[in-house]
Short mmCIF file of C-alpha atoms in Angstrom, two decimals:
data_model
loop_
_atom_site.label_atom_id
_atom_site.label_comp_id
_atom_site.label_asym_id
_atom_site.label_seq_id
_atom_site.Cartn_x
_atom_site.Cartn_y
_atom_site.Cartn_z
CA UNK A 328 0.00 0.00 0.00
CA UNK A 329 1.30 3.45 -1.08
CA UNK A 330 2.25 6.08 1.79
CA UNK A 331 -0.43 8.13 -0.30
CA UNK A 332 -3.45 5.19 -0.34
CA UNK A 333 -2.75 4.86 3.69
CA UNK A 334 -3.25 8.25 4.60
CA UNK A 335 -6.56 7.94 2.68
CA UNK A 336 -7.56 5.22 4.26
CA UNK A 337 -7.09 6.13 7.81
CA UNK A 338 -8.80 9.66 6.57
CA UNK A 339 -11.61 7.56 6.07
CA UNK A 340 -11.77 5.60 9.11
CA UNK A 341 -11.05 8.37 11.33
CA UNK A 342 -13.89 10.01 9.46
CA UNK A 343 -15.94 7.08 10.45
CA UNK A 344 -14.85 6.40 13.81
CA UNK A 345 -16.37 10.42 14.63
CA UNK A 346 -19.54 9.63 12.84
CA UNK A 347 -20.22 6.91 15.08
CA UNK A 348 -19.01 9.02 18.25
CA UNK A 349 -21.31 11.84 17.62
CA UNK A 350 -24.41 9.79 16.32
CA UNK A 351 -23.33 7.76 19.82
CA UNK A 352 -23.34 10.99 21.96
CA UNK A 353 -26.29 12.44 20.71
CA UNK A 354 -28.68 9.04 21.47
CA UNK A 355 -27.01 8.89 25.04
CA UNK A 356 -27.30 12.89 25.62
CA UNK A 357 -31.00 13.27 24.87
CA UNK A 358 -31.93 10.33 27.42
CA UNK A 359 -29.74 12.38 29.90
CA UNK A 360 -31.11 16.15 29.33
CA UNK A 361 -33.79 15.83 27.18
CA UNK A 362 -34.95 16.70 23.99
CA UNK A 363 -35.37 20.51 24.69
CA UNK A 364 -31.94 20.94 26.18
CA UNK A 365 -30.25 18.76 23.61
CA UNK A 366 -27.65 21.20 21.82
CA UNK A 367 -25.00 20.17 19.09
CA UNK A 368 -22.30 22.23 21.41
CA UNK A 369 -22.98 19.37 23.96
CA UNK A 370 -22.93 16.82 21.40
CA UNK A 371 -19.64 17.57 20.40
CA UNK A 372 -18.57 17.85 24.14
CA UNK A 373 -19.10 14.36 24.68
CA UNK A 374 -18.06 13.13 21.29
CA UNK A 375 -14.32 14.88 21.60
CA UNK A 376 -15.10 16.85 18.29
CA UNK A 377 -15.33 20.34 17.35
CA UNK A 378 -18.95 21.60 16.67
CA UNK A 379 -18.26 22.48 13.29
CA UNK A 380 -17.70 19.10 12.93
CA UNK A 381 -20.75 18.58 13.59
CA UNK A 382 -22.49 21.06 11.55
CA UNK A 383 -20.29 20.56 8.28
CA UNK A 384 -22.14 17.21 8.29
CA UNK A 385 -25.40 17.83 9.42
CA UNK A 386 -27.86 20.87 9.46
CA UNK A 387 -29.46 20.50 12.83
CA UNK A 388 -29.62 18.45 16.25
CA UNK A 389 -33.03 17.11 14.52
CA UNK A 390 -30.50 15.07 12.05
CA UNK A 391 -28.02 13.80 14.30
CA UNK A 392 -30.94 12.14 16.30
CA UNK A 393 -32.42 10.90 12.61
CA UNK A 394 -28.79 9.33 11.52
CA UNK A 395 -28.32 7.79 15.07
CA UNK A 396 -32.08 5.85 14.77
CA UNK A 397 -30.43 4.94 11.49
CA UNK A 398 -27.47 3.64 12.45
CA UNK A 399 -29.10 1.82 15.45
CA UNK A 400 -31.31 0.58 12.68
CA UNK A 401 -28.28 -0.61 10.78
CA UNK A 402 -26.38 -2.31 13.29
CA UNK A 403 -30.09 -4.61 14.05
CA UNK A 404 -30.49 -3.42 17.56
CA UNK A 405 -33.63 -1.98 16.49
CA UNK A 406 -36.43 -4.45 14.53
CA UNK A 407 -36.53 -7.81 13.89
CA UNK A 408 -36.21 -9.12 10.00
CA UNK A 409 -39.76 -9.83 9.99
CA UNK A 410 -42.40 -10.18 12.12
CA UNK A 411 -43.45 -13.48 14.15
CA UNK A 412 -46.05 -15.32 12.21
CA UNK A 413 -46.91 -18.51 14.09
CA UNK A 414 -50.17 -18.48 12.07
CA UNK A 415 -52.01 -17.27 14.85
CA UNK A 416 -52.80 -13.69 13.63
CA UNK A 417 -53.90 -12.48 17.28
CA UNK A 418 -51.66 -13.97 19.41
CA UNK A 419 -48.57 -12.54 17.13
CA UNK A 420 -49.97 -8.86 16.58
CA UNK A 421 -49.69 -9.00 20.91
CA UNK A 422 -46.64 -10.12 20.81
CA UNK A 423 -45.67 -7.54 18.72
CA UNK A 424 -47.48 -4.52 20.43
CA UNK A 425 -46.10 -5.67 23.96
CA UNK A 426 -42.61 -5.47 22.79
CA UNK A 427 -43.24 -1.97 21.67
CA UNK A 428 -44.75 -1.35 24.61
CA UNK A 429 -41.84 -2.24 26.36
CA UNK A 430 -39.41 -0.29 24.03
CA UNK A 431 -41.96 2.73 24.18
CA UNK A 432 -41.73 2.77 28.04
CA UNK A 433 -38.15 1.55 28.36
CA UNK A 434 -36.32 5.13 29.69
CA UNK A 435 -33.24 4.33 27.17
CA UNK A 436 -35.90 4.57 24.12
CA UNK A 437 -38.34 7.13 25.37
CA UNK A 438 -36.71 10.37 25.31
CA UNK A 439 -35.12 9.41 21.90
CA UNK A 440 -38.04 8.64 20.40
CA UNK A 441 -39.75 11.74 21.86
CA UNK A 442 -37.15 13.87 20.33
CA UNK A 443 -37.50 11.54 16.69
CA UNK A 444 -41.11 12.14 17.03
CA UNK A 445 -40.77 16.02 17.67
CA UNK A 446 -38.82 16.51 14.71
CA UNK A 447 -40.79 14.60 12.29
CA UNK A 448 -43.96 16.56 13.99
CA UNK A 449 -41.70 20.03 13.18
CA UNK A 450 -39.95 19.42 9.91
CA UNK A 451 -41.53 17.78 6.79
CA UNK A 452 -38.30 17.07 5.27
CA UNK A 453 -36.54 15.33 7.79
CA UNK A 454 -40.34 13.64 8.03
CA UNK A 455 -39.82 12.35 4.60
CA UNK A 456 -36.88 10.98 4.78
CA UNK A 457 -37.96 9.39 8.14
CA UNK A 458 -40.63 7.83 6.31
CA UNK A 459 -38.54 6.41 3.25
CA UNK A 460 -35.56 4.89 5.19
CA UNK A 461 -37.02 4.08 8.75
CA UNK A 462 -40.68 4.16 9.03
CA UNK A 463 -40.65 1.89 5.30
CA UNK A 464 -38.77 -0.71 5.56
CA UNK A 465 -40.66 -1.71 8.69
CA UNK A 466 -43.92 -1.07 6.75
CA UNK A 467 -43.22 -3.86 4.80
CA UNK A 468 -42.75 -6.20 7.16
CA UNK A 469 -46.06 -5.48 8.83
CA UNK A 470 -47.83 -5.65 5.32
CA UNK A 471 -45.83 -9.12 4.58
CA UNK A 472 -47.88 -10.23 7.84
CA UNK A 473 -50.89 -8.39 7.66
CA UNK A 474 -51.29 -10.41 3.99
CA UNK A 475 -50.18 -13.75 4.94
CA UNK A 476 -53.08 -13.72 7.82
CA UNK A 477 -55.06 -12.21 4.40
CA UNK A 478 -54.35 -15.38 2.73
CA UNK A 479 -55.12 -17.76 5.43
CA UNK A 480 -58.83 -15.72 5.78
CA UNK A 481 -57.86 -13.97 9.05
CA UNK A 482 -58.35 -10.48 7.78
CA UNK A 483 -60.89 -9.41 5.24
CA UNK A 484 -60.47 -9.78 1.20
CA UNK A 485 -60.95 -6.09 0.79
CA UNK A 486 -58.81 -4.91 3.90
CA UNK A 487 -57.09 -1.75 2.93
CA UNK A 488 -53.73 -2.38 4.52
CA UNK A 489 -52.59 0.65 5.15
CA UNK A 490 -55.84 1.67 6.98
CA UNK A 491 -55.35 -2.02 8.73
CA UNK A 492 -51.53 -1.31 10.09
CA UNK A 493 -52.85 2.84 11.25
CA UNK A 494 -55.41 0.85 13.32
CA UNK A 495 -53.19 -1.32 14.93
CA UNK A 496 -50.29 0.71 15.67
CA UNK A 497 -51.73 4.23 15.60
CA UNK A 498 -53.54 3.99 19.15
CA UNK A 499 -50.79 2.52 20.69
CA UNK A 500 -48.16 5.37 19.29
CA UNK A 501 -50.76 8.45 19.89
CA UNK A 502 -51.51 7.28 23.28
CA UNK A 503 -47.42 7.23 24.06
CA UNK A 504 -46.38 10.24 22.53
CA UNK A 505 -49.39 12.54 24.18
CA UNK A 506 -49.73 10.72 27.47
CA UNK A 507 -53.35 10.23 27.27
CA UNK A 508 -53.61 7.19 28.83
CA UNK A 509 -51.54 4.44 30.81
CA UNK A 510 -49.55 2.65 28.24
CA UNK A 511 -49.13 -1.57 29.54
CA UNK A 512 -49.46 -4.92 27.49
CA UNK A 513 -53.14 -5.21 28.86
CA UNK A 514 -53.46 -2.09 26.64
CA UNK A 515 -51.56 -3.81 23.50
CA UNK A 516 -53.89 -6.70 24.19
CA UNK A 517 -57.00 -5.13 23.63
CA UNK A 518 -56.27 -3.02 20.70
CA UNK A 519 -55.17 -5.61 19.11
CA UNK A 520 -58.55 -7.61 20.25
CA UNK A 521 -60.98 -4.60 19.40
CA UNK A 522 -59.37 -3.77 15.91
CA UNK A 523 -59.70 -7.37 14.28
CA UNK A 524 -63.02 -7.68 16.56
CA UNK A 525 -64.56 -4.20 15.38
CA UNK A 526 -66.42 -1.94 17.33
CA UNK A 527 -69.87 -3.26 16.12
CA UNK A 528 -71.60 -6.43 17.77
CA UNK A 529 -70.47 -9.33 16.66
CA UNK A 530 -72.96 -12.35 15.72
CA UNK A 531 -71.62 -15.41 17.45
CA UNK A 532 -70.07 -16.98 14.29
CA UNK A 533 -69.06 -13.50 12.75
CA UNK A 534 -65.10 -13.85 13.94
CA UNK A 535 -64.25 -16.95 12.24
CA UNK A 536 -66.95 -17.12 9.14
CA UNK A 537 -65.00 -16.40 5.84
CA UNK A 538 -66.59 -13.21 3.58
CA UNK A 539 -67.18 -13.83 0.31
CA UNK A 540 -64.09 -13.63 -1.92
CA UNK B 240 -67.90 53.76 43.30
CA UNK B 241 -65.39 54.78 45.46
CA UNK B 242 -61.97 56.21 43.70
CA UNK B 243 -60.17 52.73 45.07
CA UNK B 244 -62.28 50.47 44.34
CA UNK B 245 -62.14 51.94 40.44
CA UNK B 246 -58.56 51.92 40.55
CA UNK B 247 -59.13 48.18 41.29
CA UNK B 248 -61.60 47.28 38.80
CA UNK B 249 -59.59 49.34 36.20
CA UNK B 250 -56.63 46.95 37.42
CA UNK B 251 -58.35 43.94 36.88
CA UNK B 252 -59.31 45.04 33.59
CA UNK B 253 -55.60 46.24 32.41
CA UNK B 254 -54.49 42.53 33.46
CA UNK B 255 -57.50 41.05 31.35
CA UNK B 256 -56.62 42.67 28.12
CA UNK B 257 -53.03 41.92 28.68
CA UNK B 258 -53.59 38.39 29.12
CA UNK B 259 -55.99 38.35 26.13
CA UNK B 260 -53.33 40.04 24.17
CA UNK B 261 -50.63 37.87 25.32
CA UNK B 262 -52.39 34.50 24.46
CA UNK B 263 -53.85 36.07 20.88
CA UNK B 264 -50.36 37.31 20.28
CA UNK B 265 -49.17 33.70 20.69
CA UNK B 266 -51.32 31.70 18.82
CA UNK B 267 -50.86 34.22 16.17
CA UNK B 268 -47.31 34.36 15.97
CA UNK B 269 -46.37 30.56 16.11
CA UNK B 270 -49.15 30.22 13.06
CA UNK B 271 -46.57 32.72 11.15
CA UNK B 272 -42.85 31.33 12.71
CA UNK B 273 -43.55 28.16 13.72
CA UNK B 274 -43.05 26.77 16.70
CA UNK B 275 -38.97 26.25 17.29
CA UNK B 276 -38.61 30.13 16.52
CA UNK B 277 -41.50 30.87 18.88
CA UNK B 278 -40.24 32.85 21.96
CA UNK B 279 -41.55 34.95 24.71
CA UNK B 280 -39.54 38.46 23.50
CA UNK B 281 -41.27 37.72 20.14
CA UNK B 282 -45.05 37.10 21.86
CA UNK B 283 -44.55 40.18 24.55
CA UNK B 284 -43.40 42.09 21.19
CA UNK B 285 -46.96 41.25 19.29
CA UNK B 286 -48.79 41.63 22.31
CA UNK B 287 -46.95 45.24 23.50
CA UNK B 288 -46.18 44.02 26.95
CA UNK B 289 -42.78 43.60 28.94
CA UNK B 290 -41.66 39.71 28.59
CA UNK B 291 -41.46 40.20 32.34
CA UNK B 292 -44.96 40.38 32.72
CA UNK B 293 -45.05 37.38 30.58
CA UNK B 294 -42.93 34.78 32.72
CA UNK B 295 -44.53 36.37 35.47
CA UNK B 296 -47.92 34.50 34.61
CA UNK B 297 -46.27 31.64 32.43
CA UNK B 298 -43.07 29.20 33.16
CA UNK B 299 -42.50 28.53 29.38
CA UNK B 300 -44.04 29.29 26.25
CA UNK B 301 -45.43 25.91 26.22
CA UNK B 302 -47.74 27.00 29.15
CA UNK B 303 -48.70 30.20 27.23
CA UNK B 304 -49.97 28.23 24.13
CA UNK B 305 -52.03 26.28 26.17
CA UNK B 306 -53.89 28.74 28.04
CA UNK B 307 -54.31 30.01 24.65
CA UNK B 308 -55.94 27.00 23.19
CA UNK B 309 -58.13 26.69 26.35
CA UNK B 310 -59.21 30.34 25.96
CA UNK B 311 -60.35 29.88 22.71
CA UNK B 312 -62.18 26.63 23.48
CA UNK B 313 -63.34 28.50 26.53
CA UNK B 314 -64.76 31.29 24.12
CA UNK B 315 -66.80 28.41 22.12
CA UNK B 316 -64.78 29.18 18.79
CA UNK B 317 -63.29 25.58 19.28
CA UNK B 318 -65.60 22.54 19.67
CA UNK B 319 -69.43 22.07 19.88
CA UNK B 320 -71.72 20.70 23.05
CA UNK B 321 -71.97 17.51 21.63
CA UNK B 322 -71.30 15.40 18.86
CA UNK B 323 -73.96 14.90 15.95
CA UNK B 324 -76.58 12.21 17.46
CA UNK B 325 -79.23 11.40 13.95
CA UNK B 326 -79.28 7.81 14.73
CA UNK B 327 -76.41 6.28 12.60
CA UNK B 328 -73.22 6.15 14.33
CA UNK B 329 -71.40 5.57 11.15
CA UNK B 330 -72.73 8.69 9.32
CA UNK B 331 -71.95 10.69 12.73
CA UNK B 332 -68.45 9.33 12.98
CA UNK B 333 -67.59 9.89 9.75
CA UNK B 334 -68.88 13.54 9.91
CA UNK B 335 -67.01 14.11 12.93
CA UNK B 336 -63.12 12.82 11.85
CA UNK B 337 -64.31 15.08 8.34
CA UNK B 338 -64.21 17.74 10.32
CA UNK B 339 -61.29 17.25 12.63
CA UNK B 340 -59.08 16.33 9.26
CA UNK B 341 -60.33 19.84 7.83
CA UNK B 342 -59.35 21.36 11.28
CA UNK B 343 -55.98 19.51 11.29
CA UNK B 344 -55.22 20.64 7.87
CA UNK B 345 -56.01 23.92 8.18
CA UNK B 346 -53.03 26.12 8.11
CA UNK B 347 -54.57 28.50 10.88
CA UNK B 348 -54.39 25.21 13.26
CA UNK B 349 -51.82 23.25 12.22
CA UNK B 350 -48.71 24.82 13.40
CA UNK B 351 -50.61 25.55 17.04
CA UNK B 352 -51.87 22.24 17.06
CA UNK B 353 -48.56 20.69 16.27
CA UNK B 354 -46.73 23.11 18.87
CA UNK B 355 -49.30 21.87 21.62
CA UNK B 356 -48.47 18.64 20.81
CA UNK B 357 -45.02 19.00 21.34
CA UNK B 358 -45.44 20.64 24.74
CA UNK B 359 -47.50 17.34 25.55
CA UNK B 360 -44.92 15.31 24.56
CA UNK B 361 -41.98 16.44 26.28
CA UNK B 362 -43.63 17.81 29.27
CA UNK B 363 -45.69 15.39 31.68
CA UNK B 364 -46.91 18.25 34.06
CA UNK B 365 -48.41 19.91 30.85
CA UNK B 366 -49.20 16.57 29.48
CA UNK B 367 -51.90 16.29 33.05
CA UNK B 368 -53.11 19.76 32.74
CA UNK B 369 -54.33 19.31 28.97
CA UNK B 370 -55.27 15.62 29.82
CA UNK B 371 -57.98 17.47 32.47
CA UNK B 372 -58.72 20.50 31.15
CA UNK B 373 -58.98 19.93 27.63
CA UNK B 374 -59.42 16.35 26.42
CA UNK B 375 -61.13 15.36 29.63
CA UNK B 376 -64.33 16.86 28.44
CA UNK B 377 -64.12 16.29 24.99
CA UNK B 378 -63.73 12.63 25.35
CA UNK B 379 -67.01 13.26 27.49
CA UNK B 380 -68.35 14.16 24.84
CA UNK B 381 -67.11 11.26 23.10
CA UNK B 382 -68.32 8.99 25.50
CA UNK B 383 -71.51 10.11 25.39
CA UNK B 384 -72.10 9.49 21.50
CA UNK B 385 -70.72 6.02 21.64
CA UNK B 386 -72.89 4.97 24.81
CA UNK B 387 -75.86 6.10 23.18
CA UNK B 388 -74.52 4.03 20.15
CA UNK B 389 -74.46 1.33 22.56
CA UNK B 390 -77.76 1.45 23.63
CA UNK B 391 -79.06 1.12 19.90
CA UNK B 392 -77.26 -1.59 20.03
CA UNK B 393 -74.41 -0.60 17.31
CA UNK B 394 -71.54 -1.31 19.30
CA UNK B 395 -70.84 -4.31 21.08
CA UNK B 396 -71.47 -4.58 24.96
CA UNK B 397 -68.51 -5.60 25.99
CA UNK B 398 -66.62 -2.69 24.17
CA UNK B 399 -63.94 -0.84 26.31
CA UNK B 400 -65.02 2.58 25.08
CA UNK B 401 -61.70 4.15 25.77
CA UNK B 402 -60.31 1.45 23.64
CA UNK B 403 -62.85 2.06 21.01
CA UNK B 404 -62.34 5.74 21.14
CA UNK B 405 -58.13 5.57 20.99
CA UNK B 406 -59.32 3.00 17.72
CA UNK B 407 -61.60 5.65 15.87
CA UNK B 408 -59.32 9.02 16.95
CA UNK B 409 -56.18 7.65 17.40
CA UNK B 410 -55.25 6.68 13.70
CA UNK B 411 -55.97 10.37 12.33
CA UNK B 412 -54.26 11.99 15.19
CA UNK B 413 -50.72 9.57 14.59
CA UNK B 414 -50.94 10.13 11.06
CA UNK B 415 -51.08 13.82 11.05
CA UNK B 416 -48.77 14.31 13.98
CA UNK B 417 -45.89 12.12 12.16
CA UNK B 418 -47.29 13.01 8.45
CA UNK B 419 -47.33 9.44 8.02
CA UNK B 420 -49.72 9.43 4.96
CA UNK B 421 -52.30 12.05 3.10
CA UNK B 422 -54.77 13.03 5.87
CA UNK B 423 -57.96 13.21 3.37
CA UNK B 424 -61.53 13.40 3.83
CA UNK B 425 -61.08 9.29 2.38
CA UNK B 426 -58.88 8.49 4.80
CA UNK B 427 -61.05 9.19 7.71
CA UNK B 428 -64.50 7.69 5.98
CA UNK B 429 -61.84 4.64 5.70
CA UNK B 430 -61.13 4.46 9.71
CA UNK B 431 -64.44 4.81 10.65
CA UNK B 432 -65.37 2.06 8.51
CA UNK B 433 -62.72 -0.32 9.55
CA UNK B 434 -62.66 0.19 13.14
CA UNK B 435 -66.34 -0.28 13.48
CA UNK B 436 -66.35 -3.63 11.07
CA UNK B 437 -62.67 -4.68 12.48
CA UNK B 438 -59.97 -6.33 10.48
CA UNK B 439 -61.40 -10.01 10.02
CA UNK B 440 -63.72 -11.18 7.50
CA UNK B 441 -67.15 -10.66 9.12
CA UNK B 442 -70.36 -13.12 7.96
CA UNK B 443 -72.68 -11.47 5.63
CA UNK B 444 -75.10 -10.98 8.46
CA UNK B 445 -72.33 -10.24 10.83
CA UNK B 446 -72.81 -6.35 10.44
CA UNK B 447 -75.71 -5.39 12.41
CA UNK B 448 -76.28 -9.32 14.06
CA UNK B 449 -76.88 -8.36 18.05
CA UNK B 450 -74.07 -10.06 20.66
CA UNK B 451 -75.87 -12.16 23.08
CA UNK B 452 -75.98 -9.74 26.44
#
């Protein structure tokens, strides 16, 4: 290796090795302080850098956070690589919503997400590319589920997925991120129950009878 | 009247107007800079009083919004009595999440709404206040639609209504808050539709069958 190709190289990793630092800092710092007092000057504190470090790579505290869910993401700390599908529809959808009950609630993931969600609610931008690159790929896997239980008759021919996944997950993430209720796995249970139930009566065979295709 | 008692009255009035001023001033200015570059110099500016006499009624500007949003639901410009009651819970629903989509669209709302939100999120004290003083009677009023719904015997008799009420609101509010899709008149005829039929295939007669009480 050239003296020249070297230096390049360990350019590159030190380049690397401060991404990770700062993406690192800012996911520890906000469950310290808080959203509201996070600041890229403290960032950079804890990281060792300079703040224009910081700012030559990203435009705002709001991005850090974004590129650290990513990386999280990334590295598979965050979801699974698809969802658990026993072939029991109900039983897995409470499965699912208890773990991210527990991740909602879990003071590591909380203020993190707060700030995530904050952002998203602030900047339309950063909300798009939220949606394409996080909130997406994670999409899919719930659609891969939601139509496999379609195909075994466990959800309705005509379901509008998208509609379906905003039922299931919707309550559960507007009830965390504006407090309006107590947020527990008895909770995930029965929205999970009530949305493949419906609100309306049910007649006795209604649950299991197959519609028409 | 004696001379004191006018100097008092014209006291009380001063502080009055001021706080009107103050919370107008607010809503008004976070509609026009958003909420991030909302401060207090910029509302005491708008409304022509010191910022001292600002944080000497308010902690943050979080609190000030929110006695903004509760005088104007206070001054009836926000939400009716009741919700619409003709007899078909479906057509009422759908008339209802209609509305709040056009409210949560509308420019005039949306940045207030979304700063409100934020507040919520990242403050729990706030978080309790709103919970009581402003959802607390709208979901009263909530309540009251779907237990009359009940009695007709259009919802189930088992249903948790807080569960069924997270299921029918919760959706819209989640999408708009983390602009997760197009918030569309559609969109909310869709979730009332779906939550009230629920996710499985239901039997022909399934629809309006009456559960066994």
């Amino acid at each position: 290796m050239t003296t020249e190709r070297r230096a390049t190289a360990n350019a590159a990793r030190r380049k690397e090795t401060s991404r990770r630092a700062i993406l690192t800092s800012a996911f520890e710092l906000v469950q310290e302080v808080g959203y509201v007092k996070l600041t890229i000057e403290g960032i950079a504190a804890r990281a060792g850098v300079g703040k224009q470090t910081i700012y030559r790579w990203w435009p705002s505290k709001g991005a850090v956070l974004f590129d650290a869910f990513l990386m999280l993401s990334e590295d598979g700390a965050g979801e699974p690589a698809a969802l658990p599908d026993t072939g029991d529809l109900e039983a897995d959808l409470k499965t699912v919503l208890r773990a991210t009950v527990a991740e909602l609630t879990d003071p590591r993931y909380d203020e993190p997400m707060r700030a995530l969600a904050t952002e998203i609610a602030h900047d339309p931008e950063l909300a798009a590319a939220y949606l394409e690159r996080l909130d997406a790929p994670l999409k899919e896997l719930k659609r891969q589920r939601l139509r496999s239980a379609q195909r075994a008759g466990q959800l309705a021919d005509d379901l509008d997925l998208d509609v379906a996944m905003d039922l299931i997950w919707g309550p559960l993430l507007n009830r965390w991120l504006q407090r309006t209720g107590p947020l527990t796995a008895e909770y995930a249970d029965r929205v999970v129950t009530t949305s493949l139930n419906g609100l309306r009566p049910r007649s006795p065979e209604g649950g299991s009878a197959r519609a028409g295709a």
